[in-house]
JSON list of C-alpha atoms in Angstrom, two decimals:
[
{"chain": "A", "resi": 1, "resn": "MET", "atom": "CA", "xyz": [11.45, -17.57, -25.86]},
{"chain": "A", "resi": 2, "resn": "THR", "atom": "CA", "xyz": [14.51, -16.85, -23.78]},
{"chain": "A", "resi": 3, "resn": "VAL", "atom": "CA", "xyz": [14.11, -14.97, -20.51]},
{"chain": "A", "resi": 4, "resn": "LYS", "atom": "CA", "xyz": [17.14, -14.01, -18.43]},
{"chain": "A", "resi": 5, "resn": "ILE", "atom": "CA", "xyz": [17.61, -12.07, -15.21]},
{"chain": "A", "resi": 6, "resn": "GLN", "atom": "CA", "xyz": [20.89, -10.14, -15.19]},
{"chain": "A", "resi": 7, "resn": "PRO", "atom": "CA", "xyz": [22.58, -7.30, -13.32]},
{"chain": "A", "resi": 8, "resn": "LEU", "atom": "CA", "xyz": [22.02, -3.81, -14.70]},
{"chain": "A", "resi": 9, "resn": "THR", "atom": "CA", "xyz": [24.74, -1.53, -16.04]},
{"chain": "A", "resi": 10, "resn": "GLN", "atom": "CA", "xyz": [24.66, 2.27, -16.05]},
{"chain": "A", "resi": 11, "resn": "GLU", "atom": "CA", "xyz": [23.74, 2.12, -19.75]},
{"chain": "A", "resi": 12, "resn": "ASP", "atom": "CA", "xyz": [20.86, -0.25, -18.96]},
{"chain": "A", "resi": 13, "resn": "LEU", "atom": "CA", "xyz": [19.43, 2.28, -16.50]},
{"chain": "A", "resi": 14, "resn": "GLY", "atom": "CA", "xyz": [19.00, 4.80, -19.31]},
{"chain": "A", "resi": 15, "resn": "ILE", "atom": "CA", "xyz": [17.23, 2.16, -21.39]},
{"chain": "A", "resi": 16, "resn": "LEU", "atom": "CA", "xyz": [14.91, 1.36, -18.46]},
{"chain": "A", "resi": 17, "resn": "TRP", "atom": "CA", "xyz": [14.11, 5.06, -18.11]},
{"chain": "A", "resi": 18, "resn": "GLU", "atom": "CA", "xyz": [13.13, 5.21, -21.77]},
{"chain": "A", "resi": 19, "resn": "LEU", "atom": "CA", "xyz": [11.05, 2.02, -21.51]},
{"chain": "A", "resi": 20, "resn": "SER", "atom": "CA", "xyz": [9.24, 3.16, -18.39]},
{"chain": "A", "resi": 21, "resn": "THR", "atom": "CA", "xyz": [8.35, 6.56, -19.85]},
{"chain": "A", "resi": 22, "resn": "HIS", "atom": "CA", "xyz": [7.55, 5.41, -23.39]},
{"chain": "A", "resi": 23, "resn": "HIS", "atom": "CA", "xyz": [5.28, 2.56, -22.27]},
{"chain": "A", "resi": 24, "resn": "THR", "atom": "CA", "xyz": [2.90, 3.82, -19.58]},
{"chain": "A", "resi": 25, "resn": "GLU", "atom": "CA", "xyz": [0.19, 1.13, -19.38]},
{"chain": "A", "resi": 26, "resn": "TRP", "atom": "CA", "xyz": [2.22, -0.70, -16.69]},
{"chain": "A", "resi": 27, "resn": "LYS", "atom": "CA", "xyz": [1.67, 2.22, -14.30]},
{"chain": "A", "resi": 28, "resn": "LYS", "atom": "CA", "xyz": [-2.04, 1.33, -14.06]},
{"chain": "A", "resi": 29, "resn": "PHE", "atom": "CA", "xyz": [-1.09, -1.96, -12.38]},
{"chain": "A", "resi": 30, "resn": "ASP", "atom": "CA", "xyz": [1.98, -1.01, -10.31]},
{"chain": "A", "resi": 31, "resn": "ALA", "atom": "CA", "xyz": [0.28, 0.26, -7.14]},
{"chain": "A", "resi": 32, "resn": "PRO", "atom": "CA", "xyz": [-1.24, 3.36, -8.78]},
{"chain": "A", "resi": 33, "resn": "TYR", "atom": "CA", "xyz": [-3.28, 4.05, -5.63]},
{"chain": "A", "resi": 34, "resn": "PHE", "atom": "CA", "xyz": [-0.14, 5.43, -3.93]},
{"chain": "A", "resi": 35, "resn": "GLU", "atom": "CA", "xyz": [-0.09, 8.27, -6.47]},
{"chain": "A", "resi": 36, "resn": "ASP", "atom": "CA", "xyz": [3.69, 8.53, -6.18]},
{"chain": "A", "resi": 37, "resn": "GLY", "atom": "CA", "xyz": [4.01, 10.49, -9.38]},
{"chain": "A", "resi": 38, "resn": "ASP", "atom": "CA", "xyz": [6.78, 10.11, -11.89]},
{"chain": "A", "resi": 39, "resn": "PHE", "atom": "CA", "xyz": [10.48, 10.19, -11.08]},
{"chain": "A", "resi": 40, "resn": "SER", "atom": "CA", "xyz": [12.60, 12.81, -12.77]},
{"chain": "A", "resi": 41, "resn": "LYS", "atom": "CA", "xyz": [15.20, 11.18, -14.99]},
{"chain": "A", "resi": 42, "resn": "ASN", "atom": "CA", "xyz": [17.99, 12.06, -12.55]},
{"chain": "A", "resi": 43, "resn": "ALA", "atom": "CA", "xyz": [16.07, 10.71, -9.53]},
{"chain": "A", "resi": 44, "resn": "PHE", "atom": "CA", "xyz": [15.20, 7.57, -11.47]},
{"chain": "A", "resi": 45, "resn": "LEU", "atom": "CA", "xyz": [18.81, 6.97, -12.50]},
{"chain": "A", "resi": 46, "resn": "GLU", "atom": "CA", "xyz": [20.16, 7.57, -8.99]},
{"chain": "A", "resi": 47, "resn": "THR", "atom": "CA", "xyz": [17.55, 5.36, -7.29]},
{"chain": "A", "resi": 48, "resn": "PHE", "atom": "CA", "xyz": [18.05, 2.58, -9.81]},
{"chain": "A", "resi": 49, "resn": "ARG", "atom": "CA", "xyz": [21.84, 2.90, -9.66]},
{"chain": "A", "resi": 50, "resn": "LEU", "atom": "CA", "xyz": [21.90, 2.35, -5.90]},
{"chain": "A", "resi": 51, "resn": "ALA", "atom": "CA", "xyz": [19.47, -0.58, -6.09]},
{"chain": "A", "resi": 52, "resn": "ALA", "atom": "CA", "xyz": [21.33, -2.12, -9.02]},
{"chain": "A", "resi": 53, "resn": "GLU", "atom": "CA", "xyz": [24.67, -1.86, -7.21]},
{"chain": "A", "resi": 54, "resn": "HIS", "atom": "CA", "xyz": [23.27, -4.00, -4.41]},
{"chain": "A", "resi": 55, "resn": "GLU", "atom": "CA", "xyz": [21.47, -6.25, -6.89]},
{"chain": "A", "resi": 56, "resn": "ARG", "atom": "CA", "xyz": [18.10, -5.48, -5.29]},
{"chain": "A", "resi": 57, "resn": "TRP", "atom": "CA", "xyz": [16.96, -4.76, -8.84]},
{"chain": "A", "resi": 58, "resn": "LYS", "atom": "CA", "xyz": [17.99, -6.69, -11.91]},
{"chain": "A", "resi": 59, "resn": "GLY", "atom": "CA", "xyz": [16.98, -6.49, -15.53]},
{"chain": "A", "resi": 60, "resn": "ILE", "atom": "CA", "xyz": [14.67, -8.85, -17.39]},
{"chain": "A", "resi": 61, "resn": "TRP", "atom": "CA", "xyz": [15.96, -9.65, -20.87]},
{"chain": "A", "resi": 62, "resn": "ILE", "atom": "CA", "xyz": [13.50, -11.23, -23.31]},
{"chain": "A", "resi": 63, "resn": "ASP", "atom": "CA", "xyz": [15.18, -12.72, -26.35]},
{"chain": "A", "resi": 64, "resn": "GLY", "atom": "CA", "xyz": [18.23, -10.55, -25.64]},
{"chain": "A", "resi": 65, "resn": "VAL", "atom": "CA", "xyz": [16.31, -7.27, -25.23]},
{"chain": "A", "resi": 66, "resn": "LEU", "atom": "CA", "xyz": [16.05, -5.44, -21.89]},
{"chain": "A", "resi": 67, "resn": "SER", "atom": "CA", "xyz": [12.30, -5.40, -21.25]},
{"chain": "A", "resi": 68, "resn": "GLY", "atom": "CA", "xyz": [11.72, -4.92, -17.53]},
{"chain": "A", "resi": 69, "resn": "LEU", "atom": "CA", "xyz": [13.05, -5.52, -14.08]},
{"chain": "A", "resi": 70, "resn": "VAL", "atom": "CA", "xyz": [12.72, -7.63, -10.97]},
{"chain": "A", "resi": 71, "resn": "SER", "atom": "CA", "xyz": [13.22, -6.27, -7.48]},
{"chain": "A", "resi": 72, "resn": "TYR", "atom": "CA", "xyz": [13.17, -7.17, -3.81]},
{"chain": "A", "resi": 73, "resn": "TYR", "atom": "CA", "xyz": [13.21, -5.38, -0.49]},
{"chain": "A", "resi": 74, "resn": "PHE", "atom": "CA", "xyz": [13.14, -6.37, 3.16]},
{"chain": "A", "resi": 75, "resn": "ASP", "atom": "CA", "xyz": [9.69, -5.70, 4.55]},
{"chain": "A", "resi": 76, "resn": "ASP", "atom": "CA", "xyz": [11.11, -5.89, 8.07]},
{"chain": "A", "resi": 77, "resn": "GLY", "atom": "CA", "xyz": [13.92, -3.40, 7.44]},
{"chain": "A", "resi": 78, "resn": "ARG", "atom": "CA", "xyz": [17.25, -4.12, 9.08]},
{"chain": "A", "resi": 79, "resn": "LEU", "atom": "CA", "xyz": [16.08, -7.46, 10.52]},
{"chain": "A", "resi": 80, "resn": "LYS", "atom": "CA", "xyz": [16.34, -8.86, 6.97]},
{"chain": "A", "resi": 81, "resn": "ARG", "atom": "CA", "xyz": [14.11, -11.89, 7.49]},
{"chain": "A", "resi": 82, "resn": "TRP", "atom": "CA", "xyz": [11.12, -10.97, 5.30]},
{"chain": "A", "resi": 83, "resn": "ILE", "atom": "CA", "xyz": [11.60, -10.42, 1.58]},
{"chain": "A", "resi": 84, "resn": "GLU", "atom": "CA", "xyz": [8.95, -9.01, -0.71]},
{"chain": "A", "resi": 85, "resn": "MET", "atom": "CA", "xyz": [9.63, -9.12, -4.44]},
{"chain": "A", "resi": 86, "resn": "GLY", "atom": "CA", "xyz": [8.30, -7.42, -7.53]},
{"chain": "A", "resi": 87, "resn": "ILE", "atom": "CA", "xyz": [8.39, -7.67, -11.29]},
{"chain": "A", "resi": 88, "resn": "VAL", "atom": "CA", "xyz": [7.54, -5.33, -14.15]},
{"chain": "A", "resi": 89, "resn": "ILE", "atom": "CA", "xyz": [7.61, -5.78, -17.90]},
{"chain": "A", "resi": 90, "resn": "TYR", "atom": "CA", "xyz": [7.18, -2.33, -19.36]},
{"chain": "A", "resi": 91, "resn": "ASP", "atom": "CA", "xyz": [5.97, -3.07, -22.88]},
{"chain": "A", "resi": 92, "resn": "GLU", "atom": "CA", "xyz": [2.35, -4.23, -22.71]},
{"chain": "A", "resi": 93, "resn": "ARG", "atom": "CA", "xyz": [2.79, -6.03, -26.04]},
{"chain": "A", "resi": 94, "resn": "LEU", "atom": "CA", "xyz": [4.90, -8.57, -24.12]},
{"chain": "A", "resi": 95, "resn": "TRP", "atom": "CA", "xyz": [2.25, -9.26, -21.47]},
{"chain": "A", "resi": 96, "resn": "SER", "atom": "CA", "xyz": [0.28, -12.51, -21.21]},
{"chain": "A", "resi": 97, "resn": "ARG", "atom": "CA", "xyz": [2.92, -14.49, -23.11]},
{"chain": "A", "resi": 98, "resn": "GLY", "atom": "CA", "xyz": [4.57, -16.29, -20.18]},
{"chain": "A", "resi": 99, "resn": "TYR", "atom": "CA", "xyz": [7.58, -13.97, -19.94]},
{"chain": "A", "resi": 100, "resn": "GLY", "atom": "CA", "xyz": [6.56, -12.62, -16.55]},
{"chain": "A", "resi": 101, "resn": "ARG", "atom": "CA", "xyz": [5.99, -16.10, -15.17]},
{"chain": "A", "resi": 102, "resn": "GLU", "atom": "CA", "xyz": [9.41, -17.22, -16.39]},
{"chain": "A", "resi": 103, "resn": "ALA", "atom": "CA", "xyz": [11.10, -14.13, -14.91]},
{"chain": "A", "resi": 104, "resn": "LEU", "atom": "CA", "xyz": [9.27, -14.70, -11.62]},
{"chain": "A", "resi": 105, "resn": "LYS", "atom": "CA", "xyz": [10.48, -18.32, -11.51]},
{"chain": "A", "resi": 106, "resn": "LEU", "atom": "CA", "xyz": [14.08, -17.28, -12.19]},
{"chain": "A", "resi": 107, "resn": "TRP", "atom": "CA", "xyz": [13.98, -14.48, -9.62]},
{"chain": "A", "resi": 108, "resn": "THR", "atom": "CA", "xyz": [12.38, -16.65, -6.94]},
{"chain": "A", "resi": 109, "resn": "THR", "atom": "CA", "xyz": [15.03, -19.33, -7.41]},
{"chain": "A", "resi": 110, "resn": "GLU", "atom": "CA", "xyz": [17.81, -16.74, -7.32]},
{"chain": "A", "resi": 111, "resn": "LEU", "atom": "CA", "xyz": [16.51, -15.13, -4.14]},
{"chain": "A", "resi": 112, "resn": "PHE", "atom": "CA", "xyz": [16.19, -18.48, -2.37]},
{"chain": "A", "resi": 113, "resn": "GLU", "atom": "CA", "xyz": [19.76, -19.28, -3.44]},
{"chain": "A", "resi": 114, "resn": "ARG", "atom": "CA", "xyz": [21.07, -15.89, -2.24]},
{"chain": "A", "resi": 115, "resn": "PHE", "atom": "CA", "xyz": [19.25, -15.74, 1.08]},
{"chain": "A", "resi": 116, "resn": "ASP", "atom": "CA", "xyz": [18.80, -18.44, 3.69]},
{"chain": "A", "resi": 117, "resn": "LEU", "atom": "CA", "xyz": [15.16, -17.60, 4.32]},
{"chain": "A", "resi": 118, "resn": "PRO", "atom": "CA", "xyz": [12.15, -19.92, 4.62]},
{"chain": "A", "resi": 119, "resn": "ARG", "atom": "CA", "xyz": [9.69, -17.71, 2.68]},
{"chain": "A", "resi": 120, "resn": "LEU", "atom": "CA", "xyz": [9.48, -15.16, -0.12]},
{"chain": "A", "resi": 121, "resn": "GLY", "atom": "CA", "xyz": [6.49, -12.90, -0.60]},
{"chain": "A", "resi": 122, "resn": "LEU", "atom": "CA", "xyz": [4.81, -10.81, -3.22]},
{"chain": "A", "resi": 123, "resn": "THR", "atom": "CA", "xyz": [2.11, -8.23, -2.54]},
{"chain": "A", "resi": 124, "resn": "THR", "atom": "CA", "xyz": [-0.15, -6.86, -5.24]},
{"chain": "A", "resi": 125, "resn": "TRP", "atom": "CA", "xyz": [-3.78, -5.79, -5.49]},
{"chain": "A", "resi": 126, "resn": "SER", "atom": "CA", "xyz": [-6.99, -7.16, -6.98]},
{"chain": "A", "resi": 127, "resn": "GLY", "atom": "CA", "xyz": [-6.72, -4.59, -9.77]},
{"chain": "A", "resi": 128, "resn": "ASN", "atom": "CA", "xyz": [-3.76, -6.56, -11.13]},
{"chain": "A", "resi": 129, "resn": "PRO", "atom": "CA", "xyz": [-5.22, -10.03, -11.83]},
{"chain": "A", "resi": 130, "resn": "ARG", "atom": "CA", "xyz": [-2.41, -10.96, -14.24]},
{"chain": "A", "resi": 131, "resn": "MET", "atom": "CA", "xyz": [0.14, -10.68, -11.42]},
{"chain": "A", "resi": 132, "resn": "VAL", "atom": "CA", "xyz": [-2.00, -12.79, -9.10]},
{"chain": "A", "resi": 133, "resn": "ARG", "atom": "CA", "xyz": [-2.43, -15.46, -11.81]},
{"chain": "A", "resi": 134, "resn": "ALA", "atom": "CA", "xyz": [1.27, -15.50, -12.68]},
{"chain": "A", "resi": 135, "resn": "ALA", "atom": "CA", "xyz": [2.30, -15.90, -9.04]},
{"chain": "A", "resi": 136, "resn": "ARG", "atom": "CA", "xyz": [-0.25, -18.67, -8.44]},
{"chain": "A", "resi": 137, "resn": "LYS", "atom": "CA", "xyz": [0.81, -20.51, -11.61]},
{"chain": "A", "resi": 138, "resn": "VAL", "atom": "CA", "xyz": [4.45, -20.65, -10.56]},
{"chain": "A", "resi": 139, "resn": "GLY", "atom": "CA", "xyz": [3.66, -21.91, -7.05]},
{"chain": "A", "resi": 140, "resn": "PHE", "atom": "CA", "xyz": [2.91, -18.95, -4.80]},
{"chain": "A", "resi": 141, "resn": "GLN", "atom": "CA", "xyz": [0.03, -19.43, -2.37]},
{"chain": "A", "resi": 142, "resn": "LEU", "atom": "CA", "xyz": [-2.61, -16.86, -1.49]},
{"chain": "A", "resi": 143, "resn": "GLU", "atom": "CA", "xyz": [-1.73, -15.97, 2.10]},
{"chain": "A", "resi": 144, "resn": "GLY", "atom": "CA", "xyz": [-4.02, -13.05, 2.69]},
{"chain": "A", "resi": 145, "resn": "GLN", "atom": "CA", "xyz": [-6.48, -10.75, 1.06]},
{"chain": "A", "resi": 146, "resn": "ILE", "atom": "CA", "xyz": [-7.26, -7.52, 2.86]},
{"chain": "A", "resi": 147, "resn": "ARG", "atom": "CA", "xyz": [-10.54, -6.42, 1.42]},
{"chain": "A", "resi": 148, "resn": "LYS", "atom": "CA", "xyz": [-11.24, -2.96, 0.05]},
{"chain": "A", "resi": 149, "resn": "VAL", "atom": "CA", "xyz": [-8.15, -1.12, 1.32]},
{"chain": "A", "resi": 150, "resn": "ARG", "atom": "CA", "xyz": [-6.72, 0.12, -1.99]},
{"chain": "A", "resi": 151, "resn": "PHE", "atom": "CA", "xyz": [-8.61, 3.07, -3.42]},
{"chain": "A", "resi": 152, "resn": "TRP", "atom": "CA", "xyz": [-8.08, 4.07, -7.03]},
{"chain": "A", "resi": 153, "resn": "GLN", "atom": "CA", "xyz": [-10.22, 5.95, -9.54]},
{"chain": "A", "resi": 154, "resn": "GLY", "atom": "CA", "xyz": [-13.24, 6.05, -7.24]},
{"chain": "A", "resi": 155, "resn": "GLU", "atom": "CA", "xyz": [-13.24, 2.33, -6.46]},
{"chain": "A", "resi": 156, "resn": "TYR", "atom": "CA", "xyz": [-11.93, 0.13, -3.64]},
{"chain": "A", "resi": 157, "resn": "TYR", "atom": "CA", "xyz": [-9.74, -2.91, -4.33]},
{"chain": "A", "resi": 158, "resn": "ASP", "atom": "CA", "xyz": [-8.24, -5.65, -2.18]},
{"chain": "A", "resi": 159, "resn": "SER", "atom": "CA", "xyz": [-4.59, -5.91, -1.18]},
{"chain": "A", "resi": 160, "resn": "VAL", "atom": "CA", "xyz": [-3.41, -9.42, -2.10]},
{"chain": "A", "resi": 161, "resn": "ARG", "atom": "CA", "xyz": [-0.51, -11.17, -0.34]},
{"chain": "A", "resi": 162, "resn": "LEU", "atom": "CA", "xyz": [1.08, -14.22, -1.87]},
{"chain": "A", "resi": 163, "resn": "GLY", "atom": "CA", "xyz": [4.03, -16.27, -0.68]},
{"chain": "A", "resi": 164, "resn": "VAL", "atom": "CA", "xyz": [6.02, -19.42, -1.22]},
{"chain": "A", "resi": 165, "resn": "LEU", "atom": "CA", "xyz": [8.07, -21.46, 1.22]},
{"chain": "A", "resi": 166, "resn": "ARG", "atom": "CA", "xyz": [11.52, -22.74, 0.35]},
{"chain": "A", "resi": 167, "resn": "GLU", "atom": "CA", "xyz": [10.48, -26.39, 0.66]},
{"chain": "A", "resi": 168, "resn": "GLU", "atom": "CA", "xyz": [7.44, -25.79, -1.56]},
{"chain": "A", "resi": 169, "resn": "TRP", "atom": "CA", "xyz": [9.54, -24.05, -4.19]},
{"chain": "A", "resi": 170, "resn": "PHE", "atom": "CA", "xyz": [12.22, -26.68, -4.49]},
{"chain": "A", "resi": 171, "resn": "SER", "atom": "CA", "xyz": [9.79, -29.63, -4.37]},
{"chain": "A", "resi": 172, "resn": "ARG", "atom": "CA", "xyz": [7.43, -28.44, -7.12]},
{"chain": "A", "resi": 173, "resn": "ASP", "atom": "CA", "xyz": [7.19, -30.34, -10.38]}
]
């Protein structure tokens, strides 16, 4: 298994569009409670192009094949002291094989190397237990669980906040 995080090209954006529309199971776990709807292809390509140019989003390559993406944003806007990150592998046949954990490790290391910040965070929901497990396995700590605030398909779920400190990350085994 070889997992790499790399910048995206314009050609890669078209591939990501195809992956994200061909494989739809991932949408059930990527904050579906916001009901954002689907991007048009043009909106998708423009949004991704801008994010890719600033390397806020990068591609995940599994054994040389573009399979997903990692992302980050500043939760505190222009202050730029609070990063939240994300990860998605579009093809559900690649889930639960350690690829996401490896991508998360690579992305966390890269973000700590790029930004002089003491903490990185990841927010998900209790309806995505694989993400919670992956983050915990690589060293993220549960920092908060806001109970029953995410409503989806007639049921309430918890918002789950995880984080890791720089010193924890670089001192792990």
